[in-house]
Coordinates of C-alpha atoms in Angstrom, one line a residue:
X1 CA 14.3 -1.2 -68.9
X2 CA 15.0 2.2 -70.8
X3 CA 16.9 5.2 -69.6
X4 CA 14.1 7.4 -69.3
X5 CA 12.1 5.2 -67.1
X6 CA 15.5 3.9 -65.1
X7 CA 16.1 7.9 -64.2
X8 CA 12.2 8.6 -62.8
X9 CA 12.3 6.5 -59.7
X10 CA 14.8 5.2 -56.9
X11 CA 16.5 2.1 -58.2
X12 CA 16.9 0.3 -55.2
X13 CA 12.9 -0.6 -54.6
X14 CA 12.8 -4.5 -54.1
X15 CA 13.1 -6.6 -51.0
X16 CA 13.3 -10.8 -51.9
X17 CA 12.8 -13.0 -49.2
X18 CA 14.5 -16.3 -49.3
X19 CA 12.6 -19.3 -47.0
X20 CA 14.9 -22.7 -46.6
X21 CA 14.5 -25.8 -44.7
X22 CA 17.7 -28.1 -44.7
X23 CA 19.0 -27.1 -47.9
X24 CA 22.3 -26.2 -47.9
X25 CA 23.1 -27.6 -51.0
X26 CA 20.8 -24.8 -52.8
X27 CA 20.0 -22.0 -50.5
X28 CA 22.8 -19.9 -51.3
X29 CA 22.7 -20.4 -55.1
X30 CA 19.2 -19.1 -54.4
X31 CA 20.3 -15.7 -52.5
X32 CA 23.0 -15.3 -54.8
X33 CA 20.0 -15.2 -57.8
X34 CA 18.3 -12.7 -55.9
X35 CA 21.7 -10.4 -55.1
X36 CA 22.7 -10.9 -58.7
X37 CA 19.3 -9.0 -60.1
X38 CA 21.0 -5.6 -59.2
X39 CA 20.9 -2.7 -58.0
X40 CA 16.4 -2.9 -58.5
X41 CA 17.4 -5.0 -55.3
X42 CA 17.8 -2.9 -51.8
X43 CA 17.9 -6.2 -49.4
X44 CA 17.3 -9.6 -49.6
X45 CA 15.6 -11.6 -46.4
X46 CA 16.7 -15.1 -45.9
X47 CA 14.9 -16.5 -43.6
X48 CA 16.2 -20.1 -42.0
X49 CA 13.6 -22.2 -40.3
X50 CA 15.7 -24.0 -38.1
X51 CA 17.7 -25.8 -40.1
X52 CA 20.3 -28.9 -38.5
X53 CA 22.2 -28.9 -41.5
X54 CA 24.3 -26.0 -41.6
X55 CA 22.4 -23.8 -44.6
X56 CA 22.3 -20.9 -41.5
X57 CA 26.1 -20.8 -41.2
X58 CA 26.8 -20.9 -45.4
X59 CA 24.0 -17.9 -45.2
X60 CA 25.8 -16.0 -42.0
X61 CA 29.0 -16.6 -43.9
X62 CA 27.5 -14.7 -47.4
X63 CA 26.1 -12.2 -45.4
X64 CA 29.3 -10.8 -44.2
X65 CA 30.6 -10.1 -47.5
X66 CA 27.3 -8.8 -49.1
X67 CA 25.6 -5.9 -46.9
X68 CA 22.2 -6.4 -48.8
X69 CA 21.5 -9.9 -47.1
X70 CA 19.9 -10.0 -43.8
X71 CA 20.0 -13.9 -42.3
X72 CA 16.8 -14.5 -39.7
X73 CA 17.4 -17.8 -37.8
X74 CA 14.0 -19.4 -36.6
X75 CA 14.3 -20.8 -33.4
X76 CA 11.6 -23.4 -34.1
X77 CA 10.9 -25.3 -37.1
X78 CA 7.5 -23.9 -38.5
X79 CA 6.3 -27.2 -40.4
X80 CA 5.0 -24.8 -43.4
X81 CA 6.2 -22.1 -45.6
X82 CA 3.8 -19.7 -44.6
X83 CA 5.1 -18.7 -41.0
X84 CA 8.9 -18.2 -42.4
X85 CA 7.2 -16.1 -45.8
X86 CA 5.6 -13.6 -43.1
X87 CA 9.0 -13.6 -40.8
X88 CA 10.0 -12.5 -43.8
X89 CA 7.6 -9.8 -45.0
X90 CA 7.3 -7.8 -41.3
X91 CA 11.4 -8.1 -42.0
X92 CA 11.3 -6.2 -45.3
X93 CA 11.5 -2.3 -45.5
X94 CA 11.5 -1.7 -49.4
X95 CA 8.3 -0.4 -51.4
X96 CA 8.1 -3.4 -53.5
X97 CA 8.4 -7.5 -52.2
X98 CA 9.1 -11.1 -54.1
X99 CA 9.3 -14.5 -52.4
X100 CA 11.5 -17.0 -53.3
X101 CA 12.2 -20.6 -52.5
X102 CA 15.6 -21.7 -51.1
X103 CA 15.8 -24.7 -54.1
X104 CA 14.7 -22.0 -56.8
X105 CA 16.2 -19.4 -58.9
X106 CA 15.5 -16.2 -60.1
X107 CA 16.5 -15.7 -63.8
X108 CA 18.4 -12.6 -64.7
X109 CA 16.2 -9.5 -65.8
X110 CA 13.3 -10.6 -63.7
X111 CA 13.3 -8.0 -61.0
X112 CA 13.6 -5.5 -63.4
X113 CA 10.8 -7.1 -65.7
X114 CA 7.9 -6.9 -62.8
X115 CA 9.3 -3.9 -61.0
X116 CA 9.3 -1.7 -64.8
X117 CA 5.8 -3.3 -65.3
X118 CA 4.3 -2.6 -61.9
X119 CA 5.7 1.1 -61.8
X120 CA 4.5 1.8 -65.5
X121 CA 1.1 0.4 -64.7
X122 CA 1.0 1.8 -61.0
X123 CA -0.1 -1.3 -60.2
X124 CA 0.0 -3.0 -56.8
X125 CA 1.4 -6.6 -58.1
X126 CA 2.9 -7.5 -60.9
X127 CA 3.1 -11.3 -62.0
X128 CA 5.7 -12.7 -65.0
X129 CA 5.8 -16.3 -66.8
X130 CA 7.6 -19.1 -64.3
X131 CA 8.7 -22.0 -65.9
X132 CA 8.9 -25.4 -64.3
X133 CA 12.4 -27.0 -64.8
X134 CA 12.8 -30.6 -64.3
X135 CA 16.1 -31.7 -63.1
X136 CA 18.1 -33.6 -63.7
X137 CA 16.8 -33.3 -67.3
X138 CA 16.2 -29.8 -67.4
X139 CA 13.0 -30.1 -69.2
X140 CA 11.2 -26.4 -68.9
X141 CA 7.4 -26.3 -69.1
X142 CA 6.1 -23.0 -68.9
X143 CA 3.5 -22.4 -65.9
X144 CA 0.1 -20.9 -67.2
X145 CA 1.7 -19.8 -70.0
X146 CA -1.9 -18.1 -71.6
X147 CA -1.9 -15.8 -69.0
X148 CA 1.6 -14.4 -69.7
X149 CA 1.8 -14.8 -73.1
X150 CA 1.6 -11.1 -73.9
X151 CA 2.5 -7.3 -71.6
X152 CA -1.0 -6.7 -70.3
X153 CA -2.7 -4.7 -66.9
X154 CA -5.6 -5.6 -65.7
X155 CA -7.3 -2.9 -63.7
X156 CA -9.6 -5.4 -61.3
X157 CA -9.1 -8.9 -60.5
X158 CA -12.7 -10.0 -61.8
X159 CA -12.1 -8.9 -65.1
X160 CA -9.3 -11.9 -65.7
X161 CA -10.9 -15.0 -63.7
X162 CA -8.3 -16.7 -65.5
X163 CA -5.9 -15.3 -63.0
X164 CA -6.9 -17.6 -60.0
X165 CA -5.5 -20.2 -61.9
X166 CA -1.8 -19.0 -61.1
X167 CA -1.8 -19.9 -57.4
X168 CA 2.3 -19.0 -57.5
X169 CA 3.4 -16.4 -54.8
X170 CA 6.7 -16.6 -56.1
X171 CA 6.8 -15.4 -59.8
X172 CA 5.1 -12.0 -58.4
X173 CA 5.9 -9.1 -57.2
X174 CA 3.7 -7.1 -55.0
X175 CA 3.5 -3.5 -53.6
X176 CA 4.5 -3.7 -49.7
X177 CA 2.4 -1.0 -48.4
X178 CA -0.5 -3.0 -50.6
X179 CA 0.2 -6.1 -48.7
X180 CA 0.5 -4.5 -44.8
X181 CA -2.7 -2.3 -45.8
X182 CA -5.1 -5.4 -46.4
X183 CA -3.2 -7.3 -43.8
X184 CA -2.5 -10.2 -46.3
X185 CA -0.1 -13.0 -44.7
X186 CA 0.1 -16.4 -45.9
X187 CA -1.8 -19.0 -43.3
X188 CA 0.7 -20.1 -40.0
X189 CA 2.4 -23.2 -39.2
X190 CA 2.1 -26.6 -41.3
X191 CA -0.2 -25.5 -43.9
X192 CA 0.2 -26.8 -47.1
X193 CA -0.6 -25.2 -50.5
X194 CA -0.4 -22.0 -48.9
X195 CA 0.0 -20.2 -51.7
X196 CA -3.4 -20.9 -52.8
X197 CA -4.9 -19.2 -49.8
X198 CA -2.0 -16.3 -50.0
X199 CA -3.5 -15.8 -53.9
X200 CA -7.2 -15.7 -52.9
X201 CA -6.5 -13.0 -50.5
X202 CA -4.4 -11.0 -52.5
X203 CA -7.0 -11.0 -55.5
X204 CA -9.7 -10.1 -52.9
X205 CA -8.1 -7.2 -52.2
X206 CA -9.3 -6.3 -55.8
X207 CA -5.3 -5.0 -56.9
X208 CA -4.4 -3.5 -60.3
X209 CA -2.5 -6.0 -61.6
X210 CA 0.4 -6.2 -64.6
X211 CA 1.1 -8.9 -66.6
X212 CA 4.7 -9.4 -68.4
X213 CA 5.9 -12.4 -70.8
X214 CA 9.4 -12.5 -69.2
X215 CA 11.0 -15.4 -67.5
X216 CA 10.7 -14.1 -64.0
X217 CA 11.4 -17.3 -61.6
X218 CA 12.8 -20.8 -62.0
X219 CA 11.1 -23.6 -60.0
X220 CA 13.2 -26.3 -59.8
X221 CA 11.5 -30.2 -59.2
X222 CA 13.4 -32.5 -58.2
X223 CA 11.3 -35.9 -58.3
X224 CA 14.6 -37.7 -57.6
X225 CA 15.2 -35.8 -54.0
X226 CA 15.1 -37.7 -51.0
X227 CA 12.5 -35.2 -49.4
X228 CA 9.9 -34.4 -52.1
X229 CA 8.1 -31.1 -52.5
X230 CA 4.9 -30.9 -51.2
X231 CA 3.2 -30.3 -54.4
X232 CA 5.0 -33.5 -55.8
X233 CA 4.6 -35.4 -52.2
X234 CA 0.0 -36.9 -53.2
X235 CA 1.1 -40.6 -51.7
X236 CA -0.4 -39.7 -48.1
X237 CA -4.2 -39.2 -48.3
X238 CA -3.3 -36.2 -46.4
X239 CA -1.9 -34.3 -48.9
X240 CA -5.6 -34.4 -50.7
X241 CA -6.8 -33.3 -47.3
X242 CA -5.0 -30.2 -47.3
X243 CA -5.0 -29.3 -51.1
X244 CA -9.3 -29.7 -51.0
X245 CA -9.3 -27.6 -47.7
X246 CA -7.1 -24.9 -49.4
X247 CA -9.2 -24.6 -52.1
X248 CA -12.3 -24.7 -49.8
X249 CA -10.3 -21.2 -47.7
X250 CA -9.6 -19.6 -51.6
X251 CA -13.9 -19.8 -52.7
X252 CA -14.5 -18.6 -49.1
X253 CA -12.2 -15.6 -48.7
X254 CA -13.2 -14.4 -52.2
X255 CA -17.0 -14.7 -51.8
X256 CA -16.5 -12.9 -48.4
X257 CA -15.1 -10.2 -50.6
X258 CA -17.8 -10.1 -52.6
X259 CA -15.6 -11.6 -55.8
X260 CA -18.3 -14.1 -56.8
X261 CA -16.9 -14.5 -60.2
X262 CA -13.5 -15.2 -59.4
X263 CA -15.0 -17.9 -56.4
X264 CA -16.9 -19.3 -58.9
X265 CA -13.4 -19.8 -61.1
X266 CA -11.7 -21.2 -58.0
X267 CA -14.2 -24.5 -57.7
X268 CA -13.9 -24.6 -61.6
X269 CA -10.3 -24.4 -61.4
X270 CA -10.3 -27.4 -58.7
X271 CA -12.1 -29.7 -61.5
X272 CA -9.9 -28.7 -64.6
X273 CA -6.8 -29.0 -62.3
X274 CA -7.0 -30.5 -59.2
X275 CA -9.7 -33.6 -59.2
X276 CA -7.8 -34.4 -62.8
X277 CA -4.2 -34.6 -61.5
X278 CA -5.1 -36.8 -58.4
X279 CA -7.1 -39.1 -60.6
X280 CA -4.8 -39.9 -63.0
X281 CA -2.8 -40.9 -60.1
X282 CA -4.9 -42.7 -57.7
X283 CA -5.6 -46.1 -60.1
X284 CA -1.8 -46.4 -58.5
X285 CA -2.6 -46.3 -55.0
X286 CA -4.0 -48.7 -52.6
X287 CA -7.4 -49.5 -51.5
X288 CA -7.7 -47.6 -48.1
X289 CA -6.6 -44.4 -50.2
X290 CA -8.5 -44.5 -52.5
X291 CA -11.4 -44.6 -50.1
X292 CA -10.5 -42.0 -47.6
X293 CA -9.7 -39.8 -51.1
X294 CA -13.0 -41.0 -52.4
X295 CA -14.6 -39.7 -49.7
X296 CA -13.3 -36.4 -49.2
X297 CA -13.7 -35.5 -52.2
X298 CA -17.5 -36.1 -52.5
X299 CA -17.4 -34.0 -49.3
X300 CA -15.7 -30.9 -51.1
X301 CA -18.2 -31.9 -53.9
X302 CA -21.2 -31.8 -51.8
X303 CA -20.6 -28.1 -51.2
X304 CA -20.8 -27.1 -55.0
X305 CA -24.0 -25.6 -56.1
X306 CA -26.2 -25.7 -59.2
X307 CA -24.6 -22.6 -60.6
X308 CA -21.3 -24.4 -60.6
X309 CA -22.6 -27.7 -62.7
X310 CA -24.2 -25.9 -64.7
X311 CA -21.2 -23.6 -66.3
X312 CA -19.6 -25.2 -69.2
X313 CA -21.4 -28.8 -67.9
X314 CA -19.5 -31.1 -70.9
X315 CA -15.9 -30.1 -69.7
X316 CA -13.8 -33.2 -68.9
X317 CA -13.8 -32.1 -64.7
X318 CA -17.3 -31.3 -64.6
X319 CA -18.0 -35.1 -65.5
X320 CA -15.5 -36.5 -63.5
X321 CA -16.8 -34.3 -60.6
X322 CA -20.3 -35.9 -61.2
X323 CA -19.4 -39.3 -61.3
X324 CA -17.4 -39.2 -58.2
X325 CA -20.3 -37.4 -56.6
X326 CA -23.1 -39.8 -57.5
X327 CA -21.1 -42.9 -56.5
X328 CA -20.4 -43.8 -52.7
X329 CA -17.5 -46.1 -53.3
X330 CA -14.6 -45.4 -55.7
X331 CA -15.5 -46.8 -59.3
X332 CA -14.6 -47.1 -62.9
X333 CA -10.7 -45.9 -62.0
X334 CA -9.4 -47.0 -65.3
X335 CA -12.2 -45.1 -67.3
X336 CA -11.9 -42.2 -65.3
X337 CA -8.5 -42.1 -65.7
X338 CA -8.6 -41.9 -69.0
X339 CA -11.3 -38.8 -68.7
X340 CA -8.6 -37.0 -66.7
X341 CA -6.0 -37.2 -69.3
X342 CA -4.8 -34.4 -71.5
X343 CA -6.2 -34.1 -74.1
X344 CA -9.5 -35.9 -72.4
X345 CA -9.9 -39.4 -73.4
X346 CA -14.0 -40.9 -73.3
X347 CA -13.1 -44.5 -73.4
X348 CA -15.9 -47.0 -74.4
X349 CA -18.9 -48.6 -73.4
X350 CA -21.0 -45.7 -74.6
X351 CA -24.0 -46.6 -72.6
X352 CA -27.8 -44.8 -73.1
X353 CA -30.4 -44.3 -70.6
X354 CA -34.2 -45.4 -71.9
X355 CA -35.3 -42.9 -73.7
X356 CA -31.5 -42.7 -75.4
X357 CA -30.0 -40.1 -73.4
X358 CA -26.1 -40.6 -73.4
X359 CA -25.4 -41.6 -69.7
X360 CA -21.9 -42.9 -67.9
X361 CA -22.8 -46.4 -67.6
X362 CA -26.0 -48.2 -67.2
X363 CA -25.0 -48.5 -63.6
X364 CA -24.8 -44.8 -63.3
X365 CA -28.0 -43.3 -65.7
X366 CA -28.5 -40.5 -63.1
X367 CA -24.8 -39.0 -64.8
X368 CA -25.8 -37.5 -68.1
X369 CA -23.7 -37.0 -71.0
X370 CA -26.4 -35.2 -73.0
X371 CA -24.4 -31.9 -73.3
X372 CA -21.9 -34.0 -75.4
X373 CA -23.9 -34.3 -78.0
X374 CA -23.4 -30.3 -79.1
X375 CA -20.3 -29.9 -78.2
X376 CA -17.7 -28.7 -80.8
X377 CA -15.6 -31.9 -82.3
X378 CA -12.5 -29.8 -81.8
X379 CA -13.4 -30.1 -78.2
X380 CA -14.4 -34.3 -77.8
X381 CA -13.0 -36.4 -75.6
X382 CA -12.3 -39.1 -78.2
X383 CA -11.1 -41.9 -77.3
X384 CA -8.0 -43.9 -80.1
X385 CA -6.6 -47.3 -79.0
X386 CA -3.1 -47.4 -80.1
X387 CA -0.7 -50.2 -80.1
X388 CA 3.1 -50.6 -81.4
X389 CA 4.6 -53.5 -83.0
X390 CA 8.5 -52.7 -83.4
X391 CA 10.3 -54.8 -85.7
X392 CA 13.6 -55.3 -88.0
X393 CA 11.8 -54.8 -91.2
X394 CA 9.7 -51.5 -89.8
X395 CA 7.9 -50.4 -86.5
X396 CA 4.2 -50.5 -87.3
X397 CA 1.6 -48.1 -85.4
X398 CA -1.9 -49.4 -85.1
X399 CA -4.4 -47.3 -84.5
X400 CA -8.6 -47.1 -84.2
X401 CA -11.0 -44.4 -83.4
X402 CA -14.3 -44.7 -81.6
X403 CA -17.7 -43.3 -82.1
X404 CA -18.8 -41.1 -79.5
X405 CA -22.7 -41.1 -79.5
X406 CA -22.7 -40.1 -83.5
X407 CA -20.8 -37.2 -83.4
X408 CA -17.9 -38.7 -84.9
X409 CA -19.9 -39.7 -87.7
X410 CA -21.5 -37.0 -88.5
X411 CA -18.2 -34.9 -88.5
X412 CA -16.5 -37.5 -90.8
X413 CA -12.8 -38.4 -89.4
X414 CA -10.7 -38.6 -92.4
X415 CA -7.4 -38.7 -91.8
X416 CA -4.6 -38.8 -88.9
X417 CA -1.1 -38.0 -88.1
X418 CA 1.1 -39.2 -85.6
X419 CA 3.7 -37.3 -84.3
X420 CA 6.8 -38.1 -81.2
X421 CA 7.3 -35.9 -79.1
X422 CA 10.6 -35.7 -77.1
X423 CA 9.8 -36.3 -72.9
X424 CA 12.6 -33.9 -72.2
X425 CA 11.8 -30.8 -75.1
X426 CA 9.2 -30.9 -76.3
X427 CA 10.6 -29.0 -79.1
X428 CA 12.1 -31.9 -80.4
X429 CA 9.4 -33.9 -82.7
X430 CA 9.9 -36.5 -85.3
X431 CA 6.8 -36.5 -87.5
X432 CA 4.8 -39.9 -88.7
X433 CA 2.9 -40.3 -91.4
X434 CA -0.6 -39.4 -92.2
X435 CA -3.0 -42.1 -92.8
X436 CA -6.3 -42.3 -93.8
X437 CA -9.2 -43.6 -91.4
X438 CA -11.1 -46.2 -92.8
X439 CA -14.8 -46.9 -91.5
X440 CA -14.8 -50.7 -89.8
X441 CA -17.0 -52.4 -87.0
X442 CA -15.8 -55.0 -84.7
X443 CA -12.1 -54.9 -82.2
X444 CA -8.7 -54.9 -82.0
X445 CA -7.1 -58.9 -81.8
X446 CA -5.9 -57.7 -78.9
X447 CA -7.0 -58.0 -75.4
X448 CA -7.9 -55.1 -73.2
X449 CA -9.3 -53.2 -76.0
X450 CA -12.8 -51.2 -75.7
X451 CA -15.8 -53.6 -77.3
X452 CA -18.0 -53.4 -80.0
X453 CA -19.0 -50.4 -82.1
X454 CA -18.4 -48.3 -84.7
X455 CA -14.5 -47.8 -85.3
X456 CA -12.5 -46.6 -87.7
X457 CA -8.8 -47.6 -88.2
X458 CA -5.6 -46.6 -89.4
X459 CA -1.8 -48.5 -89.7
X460 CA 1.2 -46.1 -89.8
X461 CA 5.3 -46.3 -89.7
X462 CA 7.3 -45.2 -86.7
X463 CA 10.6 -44.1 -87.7
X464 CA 12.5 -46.1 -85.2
X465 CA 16.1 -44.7 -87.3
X466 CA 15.1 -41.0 -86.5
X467 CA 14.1 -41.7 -82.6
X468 CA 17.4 -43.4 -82.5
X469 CA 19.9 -40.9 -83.5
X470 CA 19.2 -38.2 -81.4
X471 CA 19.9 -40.9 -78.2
X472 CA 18.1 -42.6 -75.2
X473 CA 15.5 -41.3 -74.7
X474 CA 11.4 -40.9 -74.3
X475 CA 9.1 -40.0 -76.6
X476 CA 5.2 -39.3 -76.3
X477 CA 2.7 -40.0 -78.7
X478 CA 0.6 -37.1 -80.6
X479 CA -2.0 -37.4 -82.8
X480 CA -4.0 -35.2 -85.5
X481 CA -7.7 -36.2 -86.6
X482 CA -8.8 -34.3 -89.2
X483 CA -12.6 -34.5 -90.5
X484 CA -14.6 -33.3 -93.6
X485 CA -15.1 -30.0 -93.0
X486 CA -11.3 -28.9 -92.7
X487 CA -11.9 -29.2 -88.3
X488 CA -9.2 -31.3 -86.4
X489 CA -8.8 -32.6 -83.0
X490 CA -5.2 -33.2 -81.5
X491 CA -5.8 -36.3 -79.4
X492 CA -3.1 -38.9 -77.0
X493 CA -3.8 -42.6 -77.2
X494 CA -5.1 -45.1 -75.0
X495 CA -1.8 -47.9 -74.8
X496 CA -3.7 -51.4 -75.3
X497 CA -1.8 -53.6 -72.8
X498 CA -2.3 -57.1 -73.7
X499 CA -0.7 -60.2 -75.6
X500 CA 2.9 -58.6 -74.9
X501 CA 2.0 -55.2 -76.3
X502 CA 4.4 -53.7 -74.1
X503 CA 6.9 -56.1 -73.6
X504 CA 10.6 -54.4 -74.7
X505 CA 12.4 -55.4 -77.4
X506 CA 15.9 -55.1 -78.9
X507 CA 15.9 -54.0 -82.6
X508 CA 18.3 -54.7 -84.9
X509 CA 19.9 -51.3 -86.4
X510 CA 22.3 -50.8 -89.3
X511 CA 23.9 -47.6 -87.5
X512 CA 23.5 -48.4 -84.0
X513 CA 23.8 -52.5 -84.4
X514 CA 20.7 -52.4 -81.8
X515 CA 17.7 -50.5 -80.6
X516 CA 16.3 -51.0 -77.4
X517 CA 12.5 -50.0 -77.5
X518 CA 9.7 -50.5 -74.7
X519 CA 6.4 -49.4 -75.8
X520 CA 4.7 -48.3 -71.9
X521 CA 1.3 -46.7 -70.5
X522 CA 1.7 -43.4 -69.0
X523 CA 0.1 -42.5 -65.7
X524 CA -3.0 -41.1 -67.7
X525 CA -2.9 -44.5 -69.7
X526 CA -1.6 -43.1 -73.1
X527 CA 1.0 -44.8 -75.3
X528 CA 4.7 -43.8 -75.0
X529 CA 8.0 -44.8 -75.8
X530 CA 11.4 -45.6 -74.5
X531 CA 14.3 -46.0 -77.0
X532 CA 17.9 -46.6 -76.3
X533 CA 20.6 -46.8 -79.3
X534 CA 23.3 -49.1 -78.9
X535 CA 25.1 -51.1 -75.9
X536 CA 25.5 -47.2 -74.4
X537 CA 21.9 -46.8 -74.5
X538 CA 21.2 -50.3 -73.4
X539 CA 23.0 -49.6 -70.1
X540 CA 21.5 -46.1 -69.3
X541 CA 18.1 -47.6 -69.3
X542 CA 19.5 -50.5 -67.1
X543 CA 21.2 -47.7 -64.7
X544 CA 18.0 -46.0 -64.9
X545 CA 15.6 -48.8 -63.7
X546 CA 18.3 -49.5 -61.0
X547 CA 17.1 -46.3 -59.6
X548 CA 13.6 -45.9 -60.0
X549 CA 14.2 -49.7 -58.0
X550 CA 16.0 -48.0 -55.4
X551 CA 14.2 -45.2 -55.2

């Protein structure tokens, strides 16, 4: 913040609320992120919802010694987040209001980040980049990271659709007055992905809105915990319940408003996003699941009209929506699976309708694929079996491309690089080779591998010595396809799974005297890899299956 700016308005402008549930083990480190912004911050609401195991007295006991935090005790346990946000909010007396979670962090700067940016841009909320922070790894990924990649204000709502994407209340800061004026609460009691319905109401409200590239919150997942997050808890059928019904409460508060665009972006949104997340997930559950999840969502489906098909009708969520709409009983799991990844994956049989329309399967003709067939190649969903044979003279990389109704051909795949990626930074890469793609027909030798057709194939080196010295860890596969005309497509793998394909394997090294490597399927079925140096490594990834075991 500079000088000038710091002398034209009252510093102390920003209540943060603090909601915890039986977390004493991170509530306070939470308030004390909030009390350490500054002087930007005038009070800081920590509100307990009747917690049993002491976080209230650790937050009475801070309170005495810092006169900016005010403790609430809830005398019932709300079930939700929503009822302790607005306990909160009719607590707060400051101009300006940010919500944080008792097992989160606010980095340092950040109140001073959206409060400079909403005051500059007299805007009523100001938003900033959150990044997800995976612990005990400390992997960050950024959170919608497009829509804060630059300083930005955007004067209505409908102008940046993109916007309803970020369903966050908590990397936000929003003007108080703005809030009590358009009576926006979050929804009562055990409601779960209220901030979906809190965001919805806000961008109803058509605000002026500021955008800053600063690091402005910290959420913290813990997949490890003993009480997972609601976002990370999908096992219960119920948890698709709630997230389809939130979504249904965002398109109908905005259309009320009259925002048809931004509705419109919400049930796009909920294909891209939502219906692609839970289906690279539910191959894992079991069969009554997968029927009640089945069914609810051809029931959210059923309320999408022709206008919302119709917009951008070859995107991966738009044909994954179809199929689960024109099917009664859950189907083709694996394949759509593979359609949810990212980067989409179209894996084989290419099937064709009678009069040579692309369809989804012979069994499903009324599904066309037709719009695939002028879509950009940089924007396929093309589909690469890969498969890994480590060894001690070299760890070989097998891969082979498949047509997709002729466009491949026509664009003329040429050559393709591999690349690793680290699990836990994705900074760190360790680059393969580039090999050319060489035009073949038949299948891979080995089993679970796609059919007949058109392929083309290429064999690479993995360098197992370069994955190995920078310790145990795991690594996910890239890949570049580069055609005639200078285009490329950056693609994942499908992981064939047969003949022992991804049975682990100890690897003699020079340097480490052995490598532990496990070739694996991810949840979206692409190839990754586990490697662990030396009798160190060899135990962590014993230690580590212990626990997922336990777990």
């Amino acid at each position: 913040m500079n000088a000038e700016t710091h002398t034209e308005r009252p510093l102390a402008e920003v209540a943060v609320v603090v909601i915890g549930y039986d977390d004493a083990a991170h509530v306070t480190d939470s308030v004390r992120s909030a009390l350490a912004q500054g002087p930007a911050v005038r009070e800081v609401v920590a509100v307990d919802d009747c917690s049993k195991d002491g976080s209230a007295g650790l937050l009475d006991r801070l309170a005495a010694s810092e006169p900016r935090l005010k403790v609430i005790r809830r005398r019932v346990n709300s079930g939700g987040c929503g009822t302790p946000r607005n306990t909160g909010l009719d607590a707060v007396t400051s101009p300006y209001v940010m919500f944080l979670d008792s097992d989160d962090v606010l980095p340092p700067g950040a109140v001073d980040a959206l409060l400079e940016a909403a005051a500059g841009a007299h805007a009523e909320v100001a938003g900033g980049l959150c990044v997800r922070r995976e612990l005990p790894s400390g992997r960050e990924v950024p959170w919608q990271a497009r829509l804060y990649a630059l300083h930005a204000v955007v004067p209505h709502p409908a102008r940046r659709t993109r916007l309803v994407h970020d369903t966050l209340c908590v990397n936000k800061l929003y003007r108080t007055a703005f809030l009590r004026a358009h009576g926006i609460r979050f929804p009562e009691g055990r409601f779960p992905y209220e901030d979906v319905v809190f965001t919805a109401r806000v961008l109803a409200a058509a605000p002026r809105i500021a955008l800053v590239p600063d690091r402005v919150y910290v959420w913290h997942v813990r997949r490890s915990a003993e009480r997972l997050s609601i976002s990370l808890d999908r096992a219960g059928v119920a948890n698709w319940r709630a997230r389809t019904e939130a979504c249904r409460q965002a398109y109908e508060v905005l259309l009320g408003a009259g925002q048809k665009e931004l509705a419109t972006a919400v049930r796009a949104k909920f294909l891209d996003h939502d219906l692609r997340m839970y289906l690279r997930e539910l191959g894992l559950r079991d069969a009554a699941y997968r029927r009640a999840w089945w069914e609810l969502a051809r029931s959210y489906l059923a309320e999408y009209d022709a206008d919302d098909w119709a917009r951008n009708p070859a995107a991966p969520g738009r044909l994954l929506g179809r199929v689960v709409l024109a099917s009664p009983e859950p189907r083709d799991l694996p394949r759509l699976r593979e359609l949810a990844a990212r980067p989409a994956r179209l894996y084989p049989p290419y099937a064709r309708a009678a009069d040579g329309t692309p369809v989804w399967s012979d069994g499903l003709a009324q599904v066309s694929l037709e719009p695939l067939l002028t879509r950009p190649v940089r924007a396929l969903p093309l589909a690469v079996d890969a498969e890994l044979r480590p060894g001690a003279r070299g760890t070989r990389l097998r891969l082979r491309l498949h047509e997709l109704y002729g466009r491949v051909a026509q664009a003329g795949p040429e050559t393709v690089e591999a690349e690793w990626r680290h699990r836990d930074d994705g900074d760190v890469v360790v680059r393969g080779g580039s090999a050319a793609l060489v035009p073949c027909t038949g299948v891979l030798e080995a089993a679970g591998s796609a059919g007949p057709g058109r392929t083309w194939s290429a064999e690479t080196t993995v360098d197992l010595p370069a994955l190995a010295a920078l310790g145990a860890g795991t690594w996910d596969l890239r890949l570049r396809i580069r055609f005639r005309d200078g285009a490329s497509r950056d693609v994942t793998a499908h992981a064939l799974t047969g003949a022992g394909l991804l049975r682990r394997r100890a690897v003699p090294s020079a340097r480490h005297g052995v490598v532990l490597v496990q070739p694996y399927t991810t949840h979206s079925g692409a190839l990754a890899l586990r490697v662990a140096p030396g009798v160190r490594g060899v135990l962590s990834v014993t230690r580590a299956r212990l626990r997922r075991l336990l777990h």
